[in-house]
Amino acid sequence: MRNLTIRTMLLFLLLVFFQSGASAQEPPVKNIIFMIGDGMGLTQTYSAMLRAERPLAFERAQYIGLSKTYSANNRVTDSAASGTAMATGHKTYNGAIGVDTDKKPVENIAERARKKGLATGIVVTKDITDATPAAFMSHQPSRKMAEEIASDIASSGVDLFIGGGRNRFEQRKDGIDLTDRLRKQGYEIAYTLDEVKNVNSGKLAGLLAPGHMKKMTEGRGDYLPEATAQALSILKNNSPKGFFLMVEGSQIDSGGHANDAEVVISETLDFDKAIAVAFDFADRNPGTLVVVTADHETGGLTIPSNKSDFTLGESGIQHLFSTKGHTGVMVPVYAYGAGARNFSTIMENTDLPKKMAALLGLPQ
Ligand SMILES: [Zn+2]
């Protein structure tokens, strides 16, 4: 009897041992949240960290890498070529949206994910037809073809897209109202954040501004973290197989072009709130990978020596820009959750979708 009890206990301990061993193993990647800070180099991130009086979500990243952003025809990329590189795995010419150097359409990771039954979504803070989101939903030889890009978006089959750009859909030169087309495909059309929050599943087109959305300095509020949270809940409800969501902090770039450190910092802090939402979702939903990076750096931002630094605190920090344009420096990659360790290398921006597609098990 006593022997039996000991044997039972040993068996129980063995079972506990093996079970904990199994649960410590990383689950396969099912959901990917790909977050792009437009124009967000290392100094943009660090400037936001210096401003915040708390650790940022960036600092929760489990693995860090670096991405080379150059395009096929320029050491310094634009958002179209870099967005296309990160969506399709192809380096292309500046200005290209989802096409290669021969202007041939190349499949993007969202299209490949949909073929496998995953839900897909795009959330941005600018016009939804802007270069970065366009690269994940459209194929056009030039980023300037905003109305053609809107038509592509309306027929892309994406589960949801949220941002500005309402006029590209409703006030078009060709007179077509693309929101009619979207409604026929079963999309809910939302014109405010409250309307976005009323949608819990199904297809959603969020057109929250006529063109670009407001900047944080103009009072955009918590739109990005809240729209990100809503998008995650909708996509999770839409497919048991998983999802691919791209979230862009679109206006960090605008601050860089304007050499306006306040815009850069407020937009990066806002983006960080959305990153916190994504990391928290990954904590609650095993099998979720979050990859945060930039398409390029904007403004050549640096923090030069300044004698009053520590006596004046954060206000003693000088933010010095070296250009009104983009720069060719590498940008950081922050990874969190299932499969994150694969991003702790120096990589081409085209490696990002290749690694993500491999982790999702998407066929070539
Ligand atoms: Zn730019």
CSV table of C-alpha atoms and ligand atoms in Angstrom, one decimal:
chain,number,residue,atom,x,y,z
A,1,MET,CA,0.0,0.0,0.0
A,2,ARG,CA,2.8,2.4,1.0
A,3,ASN,CA,4.8,1.4,-2.1
A,4,LEU,CA,1.8,2.1,-4.2
A,5,THR,CA,1.5,5.6,-2.8
A,6,ILE,CA,5.1,6.4,-3.4
A,7,ARG,CA,4.9,5.0,-7.0
A,8,THR,CA,1.7,7.1,-7.6
A,9,MET,CA,3.5,10.2,-6.2
A,10,LEU,CA,6.6,9.5,-8.5
A,11,LEU,CA,4.3,9.1,-11.5
A,12,PHE,CA,2.5,12.4,-10.6
A,13,LEU,CA,5.9,14.2,-10.2
A,14,LEU,CA,7.0,12.9,-13.6
A,15,LEU,CA,3.8,14.0,-15.2
A,16,VAL,CA,4.2,17.5,-13.7
A,17,PHE,CA,7.8,17.6,-14.9
A,18,PHE,CA,6.9,16.7,-18.5
A,19,GLN,CA,3.9,19.0,-18.6
A,20,SER,CA,5.8,22.1,-17.4
A,21,GLY,CA,8.5,21.1,-19.9
A,22,ALA,CA,6.0,21.1,-22.7
A,23,SER,CA,4.3,24.4,-21.7
A,24,ALA,CA,7.7,26.1,-21.5
A,25,GLN,CA,8.1,25.4,-25.2
A,26,GLU,CA,7.2,28.3,-27.5
A,27,PRO,CA,3.8,28.0,-29.2
A,28,PRO,CA,3.8,28.2,-33.0
A,29,VAL,CA,3.2,31.7,-34.4
A,30,LYS,CA,-0.5,32.3,-35.2
A,31,ASN,CA,-0.9,36.1,-35.0
A,32,ILE,CA,1.5,38.8,-36.2
A,33,ILE,CA,1.3,42.4,-35.3
A,34,PHE,CA,3.7,44.3,-37.5
A,35,MET,CA,4.3,47.9,-36.3
A,36,ILE,CA,6.0,50.5,-38.4
A,37,GLY,CA,7.1,53.9,-37.0
A,38,ASP,CA,7.4,56.0,-40.2
A,39,GLY,CA,10.8,57.8,-39.9
A,40,MET,CA,11.5,56.4,-36.5
A,41,GLY,CA,15.2,55.9,-36.1
A,42,LEU,CA,17.0,55.1,-32.8
A,43,THR,CA,17.2,58.8,-31.7
A,44,GLN,CA,13.5,59.3,-32.2
A,45,THR,CA,12.9,56.3,-29.9
A,46,TYR,CA,15.5,57.5,-27.3
A,47,SER,CA,14.1,61.0,-27.4
A,48,ALA,CA,10.7,59.6,-26.4
A,49,MET,CA,12.3,57.6,-23.7
A,50,LEU,CA,14.0,60.7,-22.3
A,51,ARG,CA,10.7,62.6,-22.3
A,52,ALA,CA,8.7,59.9,-20.6
A,53,GLU,CA,8.8,59.6,-16.8
A,54,ARG,CA,8.3,55.9,-16.9
A,55,PRO,CA,9.8,52.9,-18.8
A,56,LEU,CA,8.3,52.8,-22.3
A,57,ALA,CA,6.8,49.7,-24.0
A,58,PHE,CA,9.8,49.8,-26.4
A,59,GLU,CA,11.9,48.8,-23.3
A,60,ARG,CA,9.9,45.6,-22.9
A,61,ALA,CA,11.2,44.3,-26.2
A,62,GLN,CA,12.7,40.8,-25.8
A,63,TYR,CA,14.9,40.8,-28.9
A,64,ILE,CA,16.4,43.7,-30.8
A,65,GLY,CA,17.8,43.8,-34.3
A,66,LEU,CA,18.8,46.2,-37.0
A,67,SER,CA,17.3,46.7,-40.5
A,68,LYS,CA,19.1,48.1,-43.6
A,69,THR,CA,16.5,50.3,-45.4
A,70,TYR,CA,18.1,51.3,-48.8
A,71,SER,CA,16.0,50.8,-51.8
A,72,ALA,CA,16.8,49.3,-55.2
A,73,ASN,CA,17.7,52.7,-56.7
A,74,ASN,CA,18.8,54.8,-53.8
A,75,ARG,CA,20.9,54.6,-50.6
A,76,VAL,CA,18.1,56.6,-49.0
A,77,THR,CA,14.7,55.0,-49.4
A,78,ASP,CA,11.2,56.6,-49.4
A,79,SER,CA,8.2,55.1,-47.6
A,80,ALA,CA,6.9,53.5,-50.8
A,81,ALA,CA,10.0,51.4,-51.6
A,82,SER,CA,10.6,50.5,-47.9
A,83,GLY,CA,6.9,49.7,-47.4
A,84,THR,CA,7.0,47.5,-50.4
A,85,ALA,CA,10.2,45.8,-49.2
A,86,MET,CA,8.6,45.1,-45.8
A,87,ALA,CA,5.3,44.0,-47.3
A,88,THR,CA,6.6,41.8,-50.2
A,89,GLY,CA,10.3,41.0,-49.6
A,90,HIS,CA,11.3,42.8,-52.8
A,91,LYS,CA,13.7,45.8,-52.9
A,92,THR,CA,12.2,48.2,-55.5
A,93,TYR,CA,12.6,51.8,-56.7
A,94,ASN,CA,11.5,54.9,-54.6
A,95,GLY,CA,7.9,55.6,-55.2
A,96,ALA,CA,6.8,52.0,-56.1
A,97,ILE,CA,3.7,50.6,-54.4
A,98,GLY,CA,3.7,46.8,-54.3
A,99,VAL,CA,5.5,46.4,-57.6
A,100,ASP,CA,9.1,45.3,-58.4
A,101,THR,CA,11.7,47.2,-60.4
A,102,ASP,CA,10.0,46.1,-63.6
A,103,LYS,CA,6.7,47.6,-62.3
A,104,LYS,CA,5.3,44.0,-62.0
A,105,PRO,CA,2.9,43.5,-59.0
A,106,VAL,CA,4.5,41.3,-56.3
A,107,GLU,CA,2.4,39.6,-53.7
A,108,ASN,CA,2.4,41.0,-50.1
A,109,ILE,CA,2.3,39.2,-46.8
A,110,ALA,CA,-1.3,40.2,-46.1
A,111,GLU,CA,-2.4,38.7,-49.4
A,112,ARG,CA,-0.5,35.5,-48.6
A,113,ALA,CA,-2.0,35.4,-45.1
A,114,ARG,CA,-5.5,35.8,-46.5
A,115,LYS,CA,-5.0,32.9,-48.9
A,116,LYS,CA,-4.3,30.7,-45.8
A,117,GLY,CA,-7.5,31.9,-44.1
A,118,LEU,CA,-6.0,34.5,-41.7
A,119,ALA,CA,-7.7,37.7,-41.0
A,120,THR,CA,-5.8,40.9,-42.0
A,121,GLY,CA,-6.0,44.5,-41.0
A,122,ILE,CA,-4.2,47.9,-41.3
A,123,VAL,CA,-4.3,50.8,-38.8
A,124,VAL,CA,-2.6,54.1,-39.5
A,125,THR,CA,-2.6,57.8,-38.4
A,126,LYS,CA,-2.4,59.3,-41.9
A,127,ASP,CA,-4.4,59.0,-45.1
A,128,ILE,CA,-4.9,55.2,-45.6
A,129,THR,CA,-3.7,55.6,-49.3
A,130,ASP,CA,-0.4,56.9,-48.1
A,131,ALA,CA,2.7,54.9,-49.1
A,132,THR,CA,3.2,52.6,-46.1
A,133,PRO,CA,-0.3,51.2,-45.8
A,134,ALA,CA,-0.7,51.2,-49.6
A,135,ALA,CA,2.3,48.8,-49.9
A,136,PHE,CA,0.2,46.2,-47.9
A,137,MET,CA,-3.0,46.6,-50.0
A,138,SER,CA,-2.2,47.9,-53.4
A,139,HIS,CA,0.0,47.5,-56.5
A,140,GLN,CA,0.7,50.7,-58.5
A,141,PRO,CA,3.8,52.1,-60.2
A,142,SER,CA,3.6,55.4,-58.2
A,143,ARG,CA,2.7,56.4,-54.7
A,144,LYS,CA,1.1,59.5,-56.2
A,145,MET,CA,-1.8,57.5,-57.7
A,146,ALA,CA,-3.9,57.9,-54.6
A,147,GLU,CA,-7.3,57.3,-56.2
A,148,GLU,CA,-6.0,54.1,-57.9
A,149,ILE,CA,-4.6,53.0,-54.6
A,150,ALA,CA,-8.0,53.6,-52.9
A,151,SER,CA,-9.6,51.4,-55.6
A,152,ASP,CA,-7.1,48.7,-54.9
A,153,ILE,CA,-7.8,49.0,-51.2
A,154,ALA,CA,-11.5,48.7,-51.8
A,155,SER,CA,-11.0,45.4,-53.7
A,156,SER,CA,-8.1,44.0,-51.6
A,157,GLY,CA,-10.3,41.8,-49.4
A,158,VAL,CA,-8.6,43.1,-46.2
A,159,ASP,CA,-10.8,42.6,-43.1
A,160,LEU,CA,-10.3,46.1,-41.8
A,161,PHE,CA,-8.5,49.3,-42.5
A,162,ILE,CA,-8.6,52.4,-40.2
A,163,GLY,CA,-7.1,55.8,-40.8
A,164,GLY,CA,-7.8,59.0,-42.8
A,165,GLY,CA,-8.3,59.5,-46.5
A,166,ARG,CA,-12.1,59.6,-46.7
A,167,ASN,CA,-12.0,61.9,-49.8
A,168,ARG,CA,-10.0,59.3,-51.8
A,169,PHE,CA,-13.1,57.1,-51.5
A,170,GLU,CA,-16.0,59.5,-51.7
A,171,GLN,CA,-14.8,62.7,-53.5
A,172,ARG,CA,-13.1,61.2,-56.5
A,173,LYS,CA,-12.4,62.6,-60.0
A,174,ASP,CA,-14.1,59.5,-61.5
A,175,GLY,CA,-17.3,60.1,-59.5
A,176,ILE,CA,-17.3,56.6,-58.1
A,177,ASP,CA,-18.2,56.3,-54.4
A,178,LEU,CA,-16.0,53.5,-53.2
A,179,THR,CA,-17.8,53.3,-49.9
A,180,ASP,CA,-20.8,51.9,-51.9
A,181,ARG,CA,-18.6,49.2,-53.3
A,182,LEU,CA,-17.3,48.5,-49.8
A,183,ARG,CA,-20.8,48.3,-48.3
A,184,LYS,CA,-21.8,45.8,-51.0
A,185,GLN,CA,-18.9,43.6,-49.9
A,186,GLY,CA,-20.2,43.7,-46.3
A,187,TYR,CA,-18.0,46.4,-44.9
A,188,GLU,CA,-19.2,48.6,-42.0
A,189,ILE,CA,-18.1,52.2,-42.8
A,190,ALA,CA,-17.0,54.1,-39.7
A,191,TYR,CA,-16.4,57.9,-39.7
A,192,THR,CA,-15.5,58.3,-36.0
A,193,LEU,CA,-13.5,56.4,-33.4
A,194,ASP,CA,-16.8,55.7,-31.5
A,195,GLU,CA,-18.2,54.0,-34.7
A,196,VAL,CA,-15.0,52.0,-35.0
A,197,LYS,CA,-15.5,50.8,-31.4
A,198,ASN,CA,-19.0,49.7,-32.1
A,199,VAL,CA,-17.8,47.0,-34.6
A,200,ASN,CA,-16.8,43.7,-32.9
A,201,SER,CA,-16.4,41.5,-35.9
A,202,GLY,CA,-16.7,41.4,-39.7
A,203,LYS,CA,-15.4,43.8,-42.2
A,204,LEU,CA,-14.7,47.4,-41.3
A,205,ALA,CA,-13.6,50.5,-43.3
A,206,GLY,CA,-12.6,53.3,-40.9
A,207,LEU,CA,-12.3,56.7,-42.7
A,208,LEU,CA,-11.8,59.1,-39.8
A,209,ALA,CA,-10.5,62.2,-41.7
A,210,PRO,CA,-10.9,63.7,-45.2
A,211,GLY,CA,-7.1,63.4,-45.7
A,212,HIS,CA,-4.4,62.9,-43.0
A,213,MET,CA,-5.5,62.6,-39.4
A,214,LYS,CA,-4.6,65.3,-36.9
A,215,LYS,CA,-1.2,65.2,-35.3
A,216,MET,CA,-0.9,64.5,-31.5
A,217,THR,CA,0.1,68.2,-31.1
A,218,GLU,CA,-3.3,69.1,-32.7
A,219,GLY,CA,-5.3,66.9,-30.4
A,220,ARG,CA,-5.6,63.4,-32.0
A,221,GLY,CA,-5.8,61.9,-28.5
A,222,ASP,CA,-5.7,58.1,-27.9
A,223,TYR,CA,-7.0,57.2,-31.4
A,224,LEU,CA,-4.0,54.9,-32.3
A,225,PRO,CA,-3.9,52.7,-29.1
A,226,GLU,CA,-7.7,52.5,-29.1
A,227,ALA,CA,-8.1,51.7,-32.8
A,228,THR,CA,-5.2,49.1,-32.4
A,229,ALA,CA,-7.0,47.4,-29.5
A,230,GLN,CA,-10.3,47.4,-31.4
A,231,ALA,CA,-8.6,46.0,-34.6
A,232,LEU,CA,-7.0,43.2,-32.5
A,233,SER,CA,-10.4,42.2,-31.0
A,234,ILE,CA,-12.1,42.2,-34.5
A,235,LEU,CA,-9.4,40.2,-36.2
A,236,LYS,CA,-9.3,37.7,-33.4
A,237,ASN,CA,-13.1,37.3,-33.7
A,238,ASN,CA,-12.9,37.0,-37.6
A,239,SER,CA,-10.6,34.0,-37.9
A,240,PRO,CA,-9.8,31.1,-35.6
A,241,LYS,CA,-6.7,30.6,-37.8
A,242,GLY,CA,-5.0,33.8,-36.7
A,243,PHE,CA,-4.3,37.2,-38.2
A,244,PHE,CA,-1.8,39.7,-39.7
A,245,LEU,CA,-2.2,43.3,-38.5
A,246,MET,CA,0.0,46.2,-39.6
A,247,VAL,CA,-0.1,49.3,-37.4
A,248,GLU,CA,1.7,52.5,-38.5
A,249,GLY,CA,2.8,55.4,-36.4
A,250,SER,CA,2.6,57.5,-39.6
A,251,GLN,CA,3.4,61.0,-38.4
A,252,ILE,CA,6.7,60.6,-36.7
A,253,ASP,CA,8.0,61.1,-40.2
A,254,SER,CA,6.1,64.4,-40.5
A,255,GLY,CA,7.9,65.7,-37.4
A,256,GLY,CA,11.2,64.7,-39.0
A,257,HIS,CA,10.5,66.5,-42.3
A,258,ALA,CA,9.4,69.6,-40.4
A,259,ASN,CA,12.5,69.4,-38.0
A,260,ASP,CA,10.0,69.6,-35.2
A,261,ALA,CA,11.1,67.6,-32.2
A,262,GLU,CA,7.8,68.1,-30.4
A,263,VAL,CA,6.0,66.4,-33.2
A,264,VAL,CA,8.6,63.6,-33.3
A,265,ILE,CA,8.4,63.0,-29.6
A,266,SER,CA,4.6,63.2,-29.2
A,267,GLU,CA,4.0,60.9,-32.2
A,268,THR,CA,6.6,58.4,-30.9
A,269,LEU,CA,5.1,58.4,-27.4
A,270,ASP,CA,1.7,57.8,-29.0
A,271,PHE,CA,3.1,54.9,-31.1
A,272,ASP,CA,4.6,53.5,-27.9
A,273,LYS,CA,1.1,53.4,-26.4
A,274,ALA,CA,-0.1,51.3,-29.3
A,275,ILE,CA,3.0,49.0,-28.8
A,276,ALA,CA,2.0,48.5,-25.2
A,277,VAL,CA,-1.5,47.4,-26.4
A,278,ALA,CA,0.2,45.0,-28.8
A,279,PHE,CA,2.6,43.5,-26.2
A,280,ASP,CA,-0.3,43.1,-23.7
A,281,PHE,CA,-2.3,41.3,-26.4
A,282,ALA,CA,0.7,39.0,-27.0
A,283,ASP,CA,0.9,38.3,-23.2
A,284,ARG,CA,-2.8,37.2,-23.2
A,285,ASN,CA,-2.7,35.4,-26.5
A,286,PRO,CA,0.2,32.9,-26.8
A,287,GLY,CA,1.3,32.4,-30.4
A,288,THR,CA,1.3,36.2,-31.0
A,289,LEU,CA,4.5,37.8,-32.4
A,290,VAL,CA,4.9,41.6,-32.4
A,291,VAL,CA,7.6,43.2,-34.6
A,292,VAL,CA,8.2,46.9,-34.3
A,293,THR,CA,10.5,48.8,-36.7
A,294,ALA,CA,10.7,51.8,-39.0
A,295,ASP,CA,10.8,52.2,-42.8
A,296,HIS,CA,13.7,54.7,-42.6
A,297,GLU,CA,14.9,57.5,-40.4
A,298,THR,CA,13.7,61.0,-41.1
A,299,GLY,CA,15.5,64.3,-40.2
A,300,GLY,CA,19.0,62.9,-39.3
A,301,LEU,CA,18.0,63.5,-35.7
A,302,THR,CA,20.8,63.6,-33.0
A,303,ILE,CA,21.4,64.7,-29.4
A,304,PRO,CA,24.6,66.7,-29.4
A,305,SER,CA,26.6,67.7,-26.3
A,306,ASN,CA,24.9,70.3,-24.2
A,307,LYS,CA,26.4,71.6,-21.0
A,308,SER,CA,23.2,72.1,-19.2
A,309,ASP,CA,21.9,68.6,-19.8
A,310,PHE,CA,21.7,67.3,-16.3
A,311,THR,CA,21.0,70.6,-14.5
A,312,LEU,CA,18.0,71.4,-16.7
A,313,GLY,CA,16.7,67.8,-17.0
A,314,GLU,CA,14.9,66.9,-20.2
A,315,SER,CA,14.5,70.6,-21.2
A,316,GLY,CA,18.3,70.8,-21.4
A,317,ILE,CA,18.5,68.2,-24.2
A,318,GLN,CA,19.0,69.6,-27.6
A,319,HIS,CA,17.4,67.8,-30.5
A,320,LEU,CA,19.4,68.6,-33.6
A,321,PHE,CA,18.3,67.7,-37.1
A,322,SER,CA,20.7,67.4,-40.0
A,323,THR,CA,18.3,67.2,-43.0
A,324,LYS,CA,14.6,67.9,-43.9
A,325,GLY,CA,14.6,64.6,-45.7
A,326,HIS,CA,15.1,60.9,-45.0
A,327,THR,CA,18.5,59.4,-44.1
A,328,GLY,CA,20.1,56.0,-45.0
A,329,VAL,CA,21.0,54.8,-41.5
A,330,MET,CA,19.9,51.4,-40.2
A,331,VAL,CA,16.8,51.4,-38.1
A,332,PRO,CA,16.1,49.3,-35.0
A,333,VAL,CA,13.8,46.2,-34.9
A,334,TYR,CA,12.1,45.4,-31.6
A,335,ALA,CA,10.5,41.9,-31.3
A,336,TYR,CA,8.2,40.5,-28.6
A,337,GLY,CA,6.4,37.2,-28.1
A,338,ALA,CA,6.4,33.9,-30.1
A,339,GLY,CA,9.3,33.7,-32.6
A,340,ALA,CA,10.8,37.0,-31.4
A,341,ARG,CA,14.3,35.6,-31.3
A,342,ASN,CA,14.4,35.3,-35.1
A,343,PHE,CA,14.7,39.1,-35.3
A,344,SER,CA,17.8,39.6,-33.2
A,345,THR,CA,20.1,40.0,-36.2
A,346,ILE,CA,21.3,42.6,-38.7
A,347,MET,CA,18.9,42.1,-41.6
A,348,GLU,CA,17.7,43.6,-44.9
A,349,ASN,CA,14.2,45.2,-44.6
A,350,THR,CA,13.2,42.6,-47.1
A,351,ASP,CA,14.0,39.8,-44.6
A,352,LEU,CA,11.2,41.0,-42.3
A,353,PRO,CA,8.3,39.7,-44.3
A,354,LYS,CA,10.3,36.6,-45.3
A,355,LYS,CA,10.8,35.8,-41.6
A,356,MET,CA,7.2,36.6,-40.7
A,357,ALA,CA,5.8,34.5,-43.5
A,358,ALA,CA,8.0,31.5,-42.6
A,359,LEU,CA,6.9,31.8,-39.0
A,360,LEU,CA,3.2,31.8,-40.0
A,361,GLY,CA,3.9,28.8,-42.3
A,362,LEU,CA,2.7,30.7,-45.4
A,363,PRO,CA,3.4,28.9,-48.7
A,364,GLN,CA,5.7,30.8,-51.1
B,1,ZN,ZN,9.0,60.8,-45.2
